[in-house]
Coordinates of C-alpha atoms in Angstrom, one line a residue:
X175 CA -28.3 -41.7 78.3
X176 CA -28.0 -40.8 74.4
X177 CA -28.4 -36.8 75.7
X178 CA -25.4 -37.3 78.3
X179 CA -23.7 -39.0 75.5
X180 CA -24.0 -36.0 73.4
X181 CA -23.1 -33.3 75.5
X182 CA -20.0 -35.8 76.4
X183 CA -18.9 -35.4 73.0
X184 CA -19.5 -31.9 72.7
X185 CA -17.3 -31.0 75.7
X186 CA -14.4 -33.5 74.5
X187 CA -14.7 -31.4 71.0
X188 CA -14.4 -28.3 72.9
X189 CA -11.4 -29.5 74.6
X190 CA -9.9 -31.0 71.6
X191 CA -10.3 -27.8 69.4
X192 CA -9.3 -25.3 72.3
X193 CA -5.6 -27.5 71.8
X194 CA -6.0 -27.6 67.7
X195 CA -3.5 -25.4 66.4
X196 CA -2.6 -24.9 62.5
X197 CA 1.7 -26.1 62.6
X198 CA 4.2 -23.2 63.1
X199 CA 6.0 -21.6 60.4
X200 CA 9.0 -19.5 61.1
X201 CA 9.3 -17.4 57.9
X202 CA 11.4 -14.2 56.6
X203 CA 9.2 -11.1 56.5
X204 CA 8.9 -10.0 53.2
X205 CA 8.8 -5.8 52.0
X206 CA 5.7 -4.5 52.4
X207 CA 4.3 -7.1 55.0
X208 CA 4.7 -5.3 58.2
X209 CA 5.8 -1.6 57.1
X210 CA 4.0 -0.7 60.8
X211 CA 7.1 -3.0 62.7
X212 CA 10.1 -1.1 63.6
X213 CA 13.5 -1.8 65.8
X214 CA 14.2 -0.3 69.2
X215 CA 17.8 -0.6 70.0
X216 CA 18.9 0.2 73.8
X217 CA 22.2 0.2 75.2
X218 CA 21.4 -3.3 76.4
X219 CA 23.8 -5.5 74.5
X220 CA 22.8 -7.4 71.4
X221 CA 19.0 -6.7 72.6
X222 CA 16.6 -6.0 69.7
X223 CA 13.5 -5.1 70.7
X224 CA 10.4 -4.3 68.5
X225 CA 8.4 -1.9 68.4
X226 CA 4.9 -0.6 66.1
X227 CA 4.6 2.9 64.2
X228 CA 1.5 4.7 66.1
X229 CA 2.3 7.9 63.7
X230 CA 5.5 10.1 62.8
X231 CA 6.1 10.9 66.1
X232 CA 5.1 8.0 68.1
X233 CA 6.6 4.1 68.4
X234 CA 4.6 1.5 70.9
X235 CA 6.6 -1.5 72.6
X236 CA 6.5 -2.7 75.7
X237 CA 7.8 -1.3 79.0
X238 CA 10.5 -4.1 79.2
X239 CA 12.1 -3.2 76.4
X240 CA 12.9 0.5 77.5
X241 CA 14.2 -0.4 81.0
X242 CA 17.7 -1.8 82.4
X243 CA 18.9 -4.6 83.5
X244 CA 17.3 -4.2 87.4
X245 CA 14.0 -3.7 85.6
X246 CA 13.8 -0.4 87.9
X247 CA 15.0 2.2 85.1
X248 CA 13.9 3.4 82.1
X249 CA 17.1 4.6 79.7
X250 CA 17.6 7.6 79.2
X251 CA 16.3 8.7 76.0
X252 CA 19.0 9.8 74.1
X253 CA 20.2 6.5 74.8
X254 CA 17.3 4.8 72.3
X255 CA 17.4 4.0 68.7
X256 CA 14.3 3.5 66.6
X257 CA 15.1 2.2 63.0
X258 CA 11.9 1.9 60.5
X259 CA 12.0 0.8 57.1
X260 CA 14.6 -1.9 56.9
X261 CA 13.6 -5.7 57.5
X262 CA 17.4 -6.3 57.7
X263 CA 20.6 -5.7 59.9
X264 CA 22.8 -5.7 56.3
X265 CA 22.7 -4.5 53.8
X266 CA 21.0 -0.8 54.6
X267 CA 17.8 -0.2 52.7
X268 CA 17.7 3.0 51.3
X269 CA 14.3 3.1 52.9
X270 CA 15.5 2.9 56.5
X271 CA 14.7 5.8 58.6
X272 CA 16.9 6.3 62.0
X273 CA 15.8 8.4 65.0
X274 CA 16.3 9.0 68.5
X275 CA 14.1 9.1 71.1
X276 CA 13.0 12.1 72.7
X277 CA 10.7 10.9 75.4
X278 CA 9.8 7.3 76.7
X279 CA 6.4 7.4 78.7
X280 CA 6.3 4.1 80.4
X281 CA 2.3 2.9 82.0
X282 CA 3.0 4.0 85.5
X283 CA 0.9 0.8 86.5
X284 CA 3.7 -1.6 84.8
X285 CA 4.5 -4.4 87.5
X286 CA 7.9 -5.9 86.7
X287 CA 6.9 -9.1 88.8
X288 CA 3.3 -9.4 87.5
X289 CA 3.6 -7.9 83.6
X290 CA 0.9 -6.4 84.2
X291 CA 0.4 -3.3 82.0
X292 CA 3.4 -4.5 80.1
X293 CA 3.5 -0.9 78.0
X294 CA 5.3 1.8 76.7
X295 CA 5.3 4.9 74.2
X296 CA 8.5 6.3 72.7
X297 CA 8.3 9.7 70.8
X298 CA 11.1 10.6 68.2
X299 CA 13.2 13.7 68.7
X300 CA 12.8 13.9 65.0
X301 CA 9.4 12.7 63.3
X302 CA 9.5 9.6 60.6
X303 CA 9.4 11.0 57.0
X304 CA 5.5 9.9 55.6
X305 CA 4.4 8.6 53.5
X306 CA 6.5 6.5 52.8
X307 CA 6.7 3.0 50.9
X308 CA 8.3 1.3 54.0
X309 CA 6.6 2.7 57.0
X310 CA 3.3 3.3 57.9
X311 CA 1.3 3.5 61.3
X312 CA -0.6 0.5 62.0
X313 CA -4.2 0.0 62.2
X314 CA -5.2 -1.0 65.3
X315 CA -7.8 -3.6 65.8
X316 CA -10.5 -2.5 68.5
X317 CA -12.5 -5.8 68.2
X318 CA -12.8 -8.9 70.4
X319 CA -10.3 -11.5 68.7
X320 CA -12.4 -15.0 69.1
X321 CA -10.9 -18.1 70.3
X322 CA -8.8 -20.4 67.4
X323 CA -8.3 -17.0 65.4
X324 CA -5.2 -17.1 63.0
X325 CA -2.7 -14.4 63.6
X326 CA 0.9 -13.8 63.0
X327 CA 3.7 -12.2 65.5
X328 CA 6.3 -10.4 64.3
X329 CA 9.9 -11.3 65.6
X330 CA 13.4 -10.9 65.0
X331 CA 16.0 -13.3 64.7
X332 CA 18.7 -13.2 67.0
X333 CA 21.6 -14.8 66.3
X334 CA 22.7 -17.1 69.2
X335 CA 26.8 -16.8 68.2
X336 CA 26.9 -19.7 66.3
X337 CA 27.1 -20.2 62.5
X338 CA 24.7 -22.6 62.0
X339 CA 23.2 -21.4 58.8
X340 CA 26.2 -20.4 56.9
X341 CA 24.6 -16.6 55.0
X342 CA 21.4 -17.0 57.3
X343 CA 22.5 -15.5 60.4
X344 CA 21.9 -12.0 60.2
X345 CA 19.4 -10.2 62.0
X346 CA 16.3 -9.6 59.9
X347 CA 12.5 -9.0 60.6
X348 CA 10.6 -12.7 60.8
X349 CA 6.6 -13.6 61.4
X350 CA 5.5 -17.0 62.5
X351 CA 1.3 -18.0 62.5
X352 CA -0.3 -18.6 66.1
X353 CA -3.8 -19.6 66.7
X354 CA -5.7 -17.5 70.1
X355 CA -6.3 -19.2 72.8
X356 CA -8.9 -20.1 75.2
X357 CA -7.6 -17.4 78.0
X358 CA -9.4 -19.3 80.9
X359 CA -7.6 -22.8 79.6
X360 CA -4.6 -20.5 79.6
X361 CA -4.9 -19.5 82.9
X362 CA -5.5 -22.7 84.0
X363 CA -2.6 -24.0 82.7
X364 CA -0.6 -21.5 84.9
X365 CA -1.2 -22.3 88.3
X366 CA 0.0 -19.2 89.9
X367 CA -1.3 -16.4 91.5
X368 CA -0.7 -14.6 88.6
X369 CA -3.6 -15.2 86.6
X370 CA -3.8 -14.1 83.2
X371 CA -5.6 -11.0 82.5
X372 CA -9.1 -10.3 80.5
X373 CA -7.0 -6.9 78.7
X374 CA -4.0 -10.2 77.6
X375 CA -4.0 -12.9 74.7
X376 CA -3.0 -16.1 75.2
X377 CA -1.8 -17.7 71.9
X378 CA 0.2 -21.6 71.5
X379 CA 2.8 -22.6 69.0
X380 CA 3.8 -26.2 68.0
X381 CA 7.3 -25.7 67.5
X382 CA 9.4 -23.4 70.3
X383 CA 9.7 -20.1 69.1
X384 CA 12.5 -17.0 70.7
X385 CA 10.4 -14.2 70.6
X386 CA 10.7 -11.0 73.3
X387 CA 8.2 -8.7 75.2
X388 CA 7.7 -5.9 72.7
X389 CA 7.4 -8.3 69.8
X390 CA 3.9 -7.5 68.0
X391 CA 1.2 -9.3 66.9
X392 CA -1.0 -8.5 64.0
X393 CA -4.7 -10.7 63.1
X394 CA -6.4 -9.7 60.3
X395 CA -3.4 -7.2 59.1
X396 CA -4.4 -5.1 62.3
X397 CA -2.0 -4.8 64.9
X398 CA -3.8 -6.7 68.2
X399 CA -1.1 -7.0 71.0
X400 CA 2.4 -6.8 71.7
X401 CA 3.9 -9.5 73.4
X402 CA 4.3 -9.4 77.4
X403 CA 5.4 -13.4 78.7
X404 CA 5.5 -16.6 77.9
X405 CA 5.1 -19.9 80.5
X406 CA 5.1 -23.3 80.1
X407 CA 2.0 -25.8 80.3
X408 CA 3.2 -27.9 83.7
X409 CA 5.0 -30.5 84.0
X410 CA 6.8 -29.4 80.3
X411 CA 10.3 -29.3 79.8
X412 CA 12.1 -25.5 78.2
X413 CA 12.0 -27.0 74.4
X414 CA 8.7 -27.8 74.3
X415 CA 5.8 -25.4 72.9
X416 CA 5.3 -22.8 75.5
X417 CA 2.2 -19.8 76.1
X418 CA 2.5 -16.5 74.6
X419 CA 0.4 -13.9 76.6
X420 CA 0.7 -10.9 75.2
X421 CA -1.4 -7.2 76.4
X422 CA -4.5 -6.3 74.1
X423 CA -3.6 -2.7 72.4
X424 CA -7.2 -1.9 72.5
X425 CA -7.5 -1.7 76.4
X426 CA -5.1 0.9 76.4
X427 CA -6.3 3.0 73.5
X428 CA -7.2 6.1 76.3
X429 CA -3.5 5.6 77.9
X430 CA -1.8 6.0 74.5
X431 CA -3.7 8.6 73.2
X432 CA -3.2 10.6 76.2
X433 CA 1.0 9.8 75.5
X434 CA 0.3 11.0 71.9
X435 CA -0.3 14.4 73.5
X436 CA 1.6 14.7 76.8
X437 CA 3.6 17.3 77.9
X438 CA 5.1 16.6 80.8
X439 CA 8.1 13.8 80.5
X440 CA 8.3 10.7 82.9
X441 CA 9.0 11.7 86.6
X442 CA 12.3 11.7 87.5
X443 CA 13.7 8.6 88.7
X444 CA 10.3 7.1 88.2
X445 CA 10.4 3.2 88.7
X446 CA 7.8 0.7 88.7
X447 CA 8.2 -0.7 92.0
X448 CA 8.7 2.9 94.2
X449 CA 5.6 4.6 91.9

């Protein structure tokens, strides 16, 4: 009796830790705390992505963010904006570097419906000037992130058209702390056929927070994932704390290194549902 007492409370402090998250804190990024995070501006109106310095040349962010409205497009490149250095809209940083894209390689396995393979490589028609003191390519982590692991996303804040915060609304660079996870919880909390994936992070907030696919996350100052989706735990209405799942860089180390190199641009009128 005592034994299935104990392994009782063992698996009620398993289930009570897998939900113990350390409070959300939405905070300005600061100079010097991400110099790896840069901003990928489409012709989609007032969309700013994210995206992460790989090297001079290269910018990772997620397929969504380089395709139109339909989802069945990528933009033409000469249509794309990277901006690196600058943690703010206004005033310009002397720092900030601006560059147009010359290629966008987008994982030809990307399922709009499914996020699977959520993934994409820009490369500049004009490399990034490094060193420099406000970019830098990010490390990449290449090990296993354990469950309850503190990290922090990187975001940007959006204004929403309304004044609220009179001097506070323009758009700047932002991190907020998430804890990982227990993916199978995750998935369980789903309850689709969409399961999610052993190459995705799962990770929980306690307050809601507006963040898009592209949006990376860094744990232990290396970056780990960028972000792909976020769901709701069932039975949970929009403002409450919802899933981020976001794709594991290190799964696709082979797929961007072979981008780094690549000759050949993106088929023409490649999209992810025809392909």
């Amino acid at each position: 009796m005592a034994k299935c007492t104990f392994l009782l409370l063992l698996v009620i402090g398993a289930l009570v830790g897998s939900r113990a998250q350390t409070p959300t804190l939405l905070r300005d990024a600061i100079w010097g705390e991400f110099p790896s995070v840069v901003q990928v501006k489409t012709p989609r109106e007032n969309q700013f992505c994210l995206g992460t310095v790989l090297n001079q040349n290269h910018v990772l962010t997620s397929a969504f963010c380089v395709l139109r409205y339909d989802r069945m497009r990528v933009f033409p490149a000469r249509l794309v904006r990277v901006v690196g250095g600058d943690i703010n809209v206004t005033p310009v940083a002397y720092t900030r570097q601006t560059r147009t894209a010359q290629h966008i390689f987008v994982h030809e396995n990307y399922r709009p419906h499914t996020f699977e393979n959520n993934i994409a490589v820009i490369r500049l028609a004009e490399p990034f000037h490094l060193p420099s003191n406000a970019i830098e390519p990010a490390p990449i982590r290449m090990r296993i992130v354990p469950d309850t692991q503190l990290c922090d996303v990187v975001t940007w804040y959006r204004p929403a058209g309304v004044d609220v915060n009179p001097g506070q609304e323009i758009p700047r660079q932002q991190a907020f702390n998430v804890n990982i996870r227990n993916r199978d919880a995750c998935a369980a909390e789903r309850r689709t056929e969409d399961s999610v994936q052993e190459s995705a992070l799962c990770t929980y907030t306690t307050i809601p927070m507006n963040v898009v696919q592209g949006d990376p996350m860094f744990c232990d100052g290396e970056l780990t994932s960028i972000q792909s989706f976020t769901f709701l735990p069932p039975g949970q209405q929009p403002q409450a704390q919802p899933n981020l799942v976001s794709t594991q860089v290190r799964f696709y180390i082979h797929w961007i290194n072979t981008q780094l190199t690549r000759t050949q641009p993106m088929p023409e009128g490649w999209n992810p549902v025809e392909f």
